[in-house]
Structure formats: structure tokens, C-alpha cells
Amino acid sequence: MKKTITVMLLAILIHACASKSDVQITQLRCEYLDNPLGIDEVNPRLSWIIESVEGGQKQTAYQVMAASTMEKLNSKNPDLWDSGKVKSDQSIQIEYNGKPLTSRMDCYWKVKIWDKKSRPSAWSDPALWSMGLLEKTDWKAKWIGADTNKKNEEVKKDLSTSEKHIKIEQRGDPPIPPSPLLKKSFTIKKQIKKATVYATALGLYELRINGKKVGDYVLAPEWTDYNKRIQYQTFDVTGFLNQGENVIGATLADGWYMGFFAQWGSKTPNRGENYGSLDRKLLVQLEIVTTDDQTDTVITDETWQIWNDGPVRSADMFLGEVYDTRKEIIGWDMPEFDDSEWENASEFPATEAELVAQMNEPIRIVKELKPIAVTEPETGTYIFDMGQNMVGWCRLMVNEPEVTKIRLRHGEMLTMDGGIYVENLRRAKQEDIFITNGKGENTFEPRFTYHGFRYVEVTGLSKKPTPEMLTGMVVASDADLTGKFECSNSDLNQIWKNTLWSQRGNMHSTPTDCPQRDERMGWMGDAQVFSQTAIFNMNMAAFFSKWSQDIRDAQQEDGRYADFCPYPNNKREHLNSPGWADAGVIVPWRLYQNYADERILEKHYSSAKRFIDHVHLENPDLIWTQSVGNNYGDWLNGNTIISEDYPKTGGKVPDEIHATMFFAHSTRILANMAKIIGNDEDARKYTKLADEIWSVFNKNFVDSTGQIKGKTQAGYALALNFDLLPEKLRNEAAKWMTDAVHEYDIRISTGFQSTYRLMLELTRWGYNDIAYQLVESHRFPSWLYSIDQGATTIWERWDAYVKGRGFQSTGMNSFNHYSFGSVVEWMVKTILGINPDDEFPGFKKFIIHPQPGGSLEWAKGEYNSIHGKIESEWKTENGRFKLNISVPVNTTAKVYIPAKDPDLVMESNKPIKKSKSIQFLDFVNSEAVYVVPSGKYEFTVPYIR
Ligand code: BGC
């Protein structure tokens, strides 16, 4: 009998080992991207997500294979890398460790894992990355463009010809010349196996082959410090080419490189001043591998033809685009086009700047919106209402029997008489002009500008338009959405939506403050406060990695960080403002916390250290008062609000306190960075410095009862959020913080830096009820006040528009500024209860701790972390609290359940005590705490409030 059992057990065991795991491996990513082409990271990091219906599932080992072709990947011996079976539960940030990667290589790869019972999974579907041009010498192409001397004559000629029929006002100083078209015709004799194009520009380019646009990128190349670094893009164009004659071509425009941008009012730099050049240039290298494995290369050089009189008459990021359909040249980018009138392009010397691969999601058209209404406030002036403050441009289809000049102006709000409100745009005209050819249907869609708007004013049409004629094209850096949020209070859902729209509206290769007025800069303070919200909403890993490079590029020799990055030709010195400069420490740290990205810390560490060393050197007494730049403080705090029934003082945390708190906080983070990258000496050094700043802060600004000088909401919120107070004073300080909120009759007096921190700290220190009151309040100033006034994005100022008073000062009043949207971090952490666990970065372990409050009866949402999707949904019903969660494979969650008695907690309708997989951890403050392995769970408990 015993023998039979042993044999049976053995059989089961053998069966278990031999049987396959049913886990699925999905979302294979290389350097955070989906099948990226042309990367220049020679040690790329790979990650994948594991899905399973089985609870408690995890990875115990993995194997990665990589090969240069699909055939080789499917063979037993892939030619690039076979990791073999690696015993590890790591499924993210796995460094490629195969044959050295060189320019142009294709790397197909796949993964298999072994699950908790050591059963192997099936191989994942294959994924791909390819290498770009890694060596300077790989680039054979030359920079080409229009001859600068000839160009100005052309401009004059162009303007005079157009003016014959239709007057177009001259734009720019010096005037913006029409966008040149550049082309090259070439013959492919042999059969094509594969073709790849590497391209970039100084200015913007749109690449075309044989009449078709290459790729779906817009506004490329994206914004970097073009004097140091220019991103190039890589496209597989095999399908674009044919044996025989082919044509490759491009249109160029000014873009960030040469256009008008920067915010300095009358000091707005002239065209070309930001990067010191008036030459729009193109660089293209097309490599065609034929079936005999020979490579034909087509490069930009002076054999390319140029046409300076195309349909894009002028284009600028701020001013808008002027397009003359009559100047279209049909077939210019197709074979057999007669280009005898075209001239040869001019060659330019190579730039000093480094050519780097674009390794962040491109800017694309991410959505299309249809107008919800069209009005006619004045005869012949039509206002299209997009129903949403959006960023991008419009596609307009018209049918005009005569040559007609149509003007599109873009604004975020309406004036009292129903016209378009444009005063807050300052010098950014945001105006497109479209001249039809009078031959029937014409479509206009700008490509070399972008606007922030909800309303579009269209004039010049010969008849009343229909809403169908216009489409809003939403343009943004195309990072994946990772968050969802919904709850029983639809107003809060609107805050979440407004924030997402403001995020989308301010991601154009850099995180900008606003998308409409003449500013649109990568303001550091704004991104610093919004970074965690941004990460909850979208996959920001690649975007912020790219921006961290921009931050390093903008850093001054002496260690000061710029207040906005990139930092073009700044004559007024926007440097080192406390809370802004600190983004240079805080944002890379967030990449580590959320994506377990140690490499960013290694790359960025010395830069962060130079910044802290600078502040230390300038402020030996450890109170940050020197080298504070423009010292914006807690920007747009309550003291800046203009309203009769709102206090005029009491909101602003004193500057030296604000600054010193950031100094302490960033130094502490630096010490942690040092620890992570294994620099123990620095870890000790900066821990000591952080401790010293901590003491100086407490000695100078905090009294024995926990009161902080200034007694502002902001001061307490920041000090608590940065853990700057002795433990015994924290509860006291939190009480003072609530006093400061009561001083304002339970209204907010905080600015950019402290608003979401106030919300987090109220909840953390036992005043969740007050946090809910603030977020659910409709009283001015509040989030919901803006929503009651029709806001569809987050406003820059609490009082951007006040009933009875009207708009704030036109000098600074954006209706699409994400900073105050950072309350979404509180919403995700508190309402959904999804929190990272700092000790286990990348959501390897995380916390689910929903804290219901206010009017809420239910909430549900998710965060698609680098380890997979975390879901949290709760409701209170019939005296019970019910929480449904899902915990991704290969992760564990610490879950907090509100309970009078932990014995009453049920999971899947069974007493939780009986669960074998869930481990009881603690019972504190009427909450039972459990450690929960991967899977889906339903907790219920009698509800206490
Ligand atoms: C921007 C802000 C920015 C600030 C610095 C403003 O003009 O719009 O969002 O952070 O300047 O104080």
C-alpha cells in the first residue's frame, strides 16, 4: 500500500514538473518601449509582464533568447544570446548580456519563465529591437538645406507673388520663409530585402517616400538642447520602396530649433536666436539591403533638389501655420516628376552636437475630437466648440468655389459676447491661415505648429459651416495610459479627467507648463510636483528618462540646475530656484521608485550631487538663502488670489523655510541614491548633511510645540511630507496644519509646491475628513469651483476665472496647467489606495490602502505598473465594506482593511483566517493588515466609519 502511494506521488510529481505552466508572458519591452527601432543603448534592459489565472503565481526562473533573425530565434542556438535558465524572480530591468551590439543590428527576442511550481511556461511571442547608428563614422549623410544668402531674396519674391491675390501678413523677425521641399530621386536595381532610414533635422521635418509620409511621428525631431544633442529617428521603410525609380523627400520647418518660443514678453528672442541659427537643415541616410546582401545608401548631399516656394508659407510653434493650397506641387515626391526648375540643395558642415537615437515615445496624433457646437456670434465669424480644452491642431475640409483665405484662431475660453478669448496667449498668435485653390474640395491640416484651445474661430468661409467640416487632432507624446479612476462622485471623476487632459496637453517631448501662451517651457517645479501623478496616469519611464538628460544638459558648470529644461539661450538667468531646481533630484528618484530604474540613478548621480554641493557651498549655514535664482517659492499660493472674501495674507510660506525644506529633502534623496548605487562613502556623507540641515531647520523654524514659522498650511504640509520634524512633534504639527486650514474656513491657501502635499499629509496624520472636504468642496477656491465654471483641464491659478470678477490678469492665466492636478496622486493613493512601497521599487511589493471618506460610496480604478496591472475597487453597501483587488503575478501587496475586529474580515465569502495564502500582519488603528500574493481577491467586512 505504502509503495503504491509513493509511486502515485512520484507520478504526480513527475507530471507536475513535466507539465507546462499556463502563465502568459506579455508586453515584452526593451528600454521601456514596444519593439523600438534604432536604439543606441548597447546594454538595453528588457522587461515583461506575466499573467495567470492562478493565485500566488510567481516567476522562479527565466530564460531569454535573442537572435538576429526570426529563423535563428526559432532554432535551438540563437546567435545573439541565450541566457540559459536563470534562477531569479526578476522580470524587469534585465540587462541584455549577449554578443556585443553594433550599429544596425536587428535583435529578435523571446522569454520563457518557470513558475512557482518550477513548471516552464511556453515561450512568449517574439519581440524586436534594432540598433541605430552607434558610431559617428556610420553617418555618411550631410546636412543640407537652402542657401542662406539666396533665401531672403526668395522670401521677398514669395510674399510679393502671394500678395498679388491675397494679402498674407508677414510673420516673424526676420520673416519666416516658406518651408523648403527637398528631394532626391534614385534607382534601385536589385531586389530589396530590407530598407531602413535614419533621419533628423535642425528644425522640424516630415519625411516622404514615393508620395507617402514615412511613419506617424509629428513634430520630429523633438526638443533637446540642439547645440548638444539632436535625436534622430529610425524607420523601417522596406514597404515604401520598389525596384526602379524611387523618390525620397522632406519638408522642413522652424520648430523649437528656430522658432519663437521662450516667455520673455518683449524680450522674446528673434527667430533663430535660441540656438543661434537661421538654417533649417535635413539629415537623412537611407540604407537599402538587397537580396544579395549588398547595401545601397542614399544620403542627403548637394545632389538633392530643393524648392523654396512650397505651400507651407510660414510655420511657427507659437504663431501658427500659413498654407497656400495653390502652391501645392502635385507629385513632387513621386517618380517621374519633372524637377528641372528645382535647384541643388546646399551642404552645411557637420554640427558639434551629438546625434542620439530617440528613445522616448514619439509625438503623434493620439485622438481626434469632433466639435460639439458651432455658433456665429458675429456674421461670418464661426466658433467651433471642441467640448474639451485640447492641444494639437484642426483638420478643416472646405469646398470653396473661389480662392479663399480662411483664418483659424484658437483660444481656451470665450468672452462675454461669445467671441474667442485670446488675451491670455500673450504673443503666441496660435493662428492658422489656409488659402484654398478655388477648385472645389480642399483639406487643410497644419503639421509644424501646435495650439492649446477649446474654441476655434473660423472666418473667411463663403457659407455657414457644418460641425463635420472640422476635426480636432490631439497631439502629444504618445506614452501608454496606465491609470483609470472612477468613483461615486462624478465631480471627482472630472478632476481626474481634467488632469489627464492637462497632462496630455503638456507632453510634447518635454513636460511643459502650458501649451497655449508664448511660454510652453519644460518648467522644473511643475514637473516635480506632478511627476507621481503623471506616472500613475501614463507610462512616463522613457519620457522622463529623456527629460533627465535634458536636465543634465541644462545644468551649469557650477552645479546649478535650470528652472526649465531644455534651457535655450537664456539671457535672464532662470536658475536654481528652490523647488524647481530640485526636480533634478526628485524626478530621477521617482523613476527609481516606480520602475526600479537603478541605471538612471547611476547616470544622474553625479549631476544631482553637483547641485547639492553647490547649494551647500553657497549656504554654509545650511539655510538656503543664497543662489536661489528667482525664488518662486510656493508659486501661486493663496496670497496671489484676487477676491473680496478671501484672505490677502497668510498663504505664503516664508522663502527661506520653503528653500531650506527642499535642501533637506533633496539631500536626503541624494544620500539614498548613493546607497542604492553602492557609494557608501557618499551615502554616509550626505546622510550626515541631511541630518545637519534637519537640525538647522528645526532649530530655526520650528518651536517646541511643533509650530512652524509663518504658520502656513504649506509650511506644515512640506515639513511633514519631507519628514522634517522630530517624531514627537509630528502629530502636533499636523494639528497646527489643520488649524491653518480652519483659518481659511476649510479652504486651500497652498500653491504649486504644497497643495497635493497638504492633501497627502492631512490623510496621513488622521485628518482624512478634511482632505475629503477640500477635494469635494465647490466653494471658491477649489478644484470643483473651476469645474463648475466649465473647466475641462486644470487651471494655472485657483482664480483664473471668478464669477462676477472675470479673468485673472492676462499676463499669466493659463487654463491648461497641470500643477494643481497633482491632487490625483492623493486620489490614487487615498481613494483607490494604490501606493508604492519605497523599499521594494517598481511595485515589486506595494500597498493597497483605500481610505474612504466624504460622500464616496464606491471607487474603482487601476494602475498598470511595470510588473502588471494593479486593480482596486471598493464599495460600502448594507453596512459592509467590500474591496476587490488584483495583484500582478510576481508581486505581493500589503492590504489594509478597515475593521472593528480582524476576525470579521472575509475573503471570497470565507473567514480570512482560513486562507492559506493570505498572511495576517497586524491590526492597527482599526485596520487589519495582510500580506497578499498575486491573484484576485474579494474582501468584505462590517463597515465602521
Ligand atoms: C510658469 C510656471 C512656472 C513659473 C515659475 C510661469 O510662468 O507658467 O508654471 O513654474 O513661471 O514660477
Short mmCIF file of N, CA, C and O and ligand atoms in Angstrom, two decimals, residues 263 426 513-514 517 519 523 525-526 580 632 635 752 796 812 817 819, ligand 1:
data_model
loop_
_atom_site.label_atom_id
_atom_site.label_comp_id
_atom_site.label_asym_id
_atom_site.label_seq_id
_atom_site.Cartn_x
_atom_site.Cartn_y
_atom_site.Cartn_z
N GLN A 263 9.50 82.77 -22.97
CA GLN A 263 8.36 83.51 -22.45
C GLN A 263 8.61 84.98 -22.18
O GLN A 263 7.81 85.61 -21.53
N ARG A 426 -0.80 85.97 -24.86
CA ARG A 426 0.33 86.89 -24.98
C ARG A 426 0.78 86.92 -26.45
O ARG A 426 -0.02 87.20 -27.32
N ASP A 513 4.80 73.69 -18.94
CA ASP A 513 3.89 74.32 -18.00
C ASP A 513 2.51 74.49 -18.63
O ASP A 513 1.49 74.26 -18.00
N CYS A 514 2.50 74.93 -19.88
CA CYS A 514 1.24 75.23 -20.55
C CYS A 514 1.44 75.07 -22.06
O CYS A 514 2.57 75.10 -22.53
N ARG A 517 0.09 79.81 -24.38
CA ARG A 517 0.68 81.14 -24.48
C ARG A 517 2.15 81.05 -24.92
O ARG A 517 2.68 79.96 -25.12
N GLU A 519 5.01 80.53 -24.03
CA GLU A 519 5.85 80.03 -22.96
C GLU A 519 6.19 78.56 -23.23
O GLU A 519 7.23 78.26 -23.78
N TRP A 523 9.17 73.60 -17.49
CA TRP A 523 9.35 74.13 -16.14
C TRP A 523 9.52 73.01 -15.12
O TRP A 523 8.67 72.13 -14.99
N GLY A 525 9.67 73.01 -11.68
CA GLY A 525 8.84 72.93 -10.47
C GLY A 525 7.52 72.24 -10.76
O GLY A 525 7.03 71.41 -9.98
N ASP A 526 6.96 72.57 -11.90
CA ASP A 526 5.67 71.99 -12.28
C ASP A 526 5.79 70.48 -12.43
O ASP A 526 4.98 69.71 -11.91
N TRP A 580 12.25 74.17 -7.89
CA TRP A 580 12.33 73.98 -9.34
C TRP A 580 13.59 73.17 -9.64
O TRP A 580 13.52 72.08 -10.20
N TYR A 632 10.86 81.34 -6.69
CA TYR A 632 9.41 81.42 -6.90
C TYR A 632 8.61 81.00 -5.66
O TYR A 632 7.42 81.29 -5.57
N TRP A 635 4.67 78.80 -5.42
CA TRP A 635 4.09 79.58 -6.52
C TRP A 635 2.56 79.52 -6.55
O TRP A 635 1.97 78.47 -6.42
N PHE A 752 1.61 75.73 -5.85
CA PHE A 752 2.03 74.55 -6.62
C PHE A 752 2.72 73.50 -5.76
O PHE A 752 2.44 72.32 -5.87
N GLU A 796 -4.18 77.10 -14.28
CA GLU A 796 -2.93 77.54 -13.67
C GLU A 796 -3.17 78.16 -12.29
O GLU A 796 -2.41 77.94 -11.36
N MET A 812 -0.68 86.32 -17.14
CA MET A 812 -0.34 84.95 -16.75
C MET A 812 -1.60 84.22 -16.34
O MET A 812 -1.99 84.24 -15.18
N HIS A 817 -2.79 73.97 -17.19
CA HIS A 817 -1.53 73.92 -16.43
C HIS A 817 -1.68 72.77 -15.44
O HIS A 817 -2.54 72.82 -14.59
N SER A 819 -0.11 71.60 -12.78
CA SER A 819 0.44 71.52 -11.41
C SER A 819 -0.60 71.21 -10.32
O SER A 819 -0.40 70.32 -9.50
C1 BGC B 1 5.09 79.15 -15.48
C2 BGC B 1 5.02 78.27 -14.30
C3 BGC B 1 6.40 78.20 -13.73
C4 BGC B 1 6.70 79.57 -13.28
C5 BGC B 1 7.88 79.78 -12.44
C6 BGC B 1 5.46 80.52 -15.01
O1 BGC B 1 5.48 81.47 -15.99
O2 BGC B 1 3.95 79.13 -16.23
O3 BGC B 1 4.24 77.23 -14.33
O4 BGC B 1 6.63 77.22 -12.83
O5 BGC B 1 6.65 80.51 -14.31
O6 BGC B 1 7.44 80.43 -11.39
#
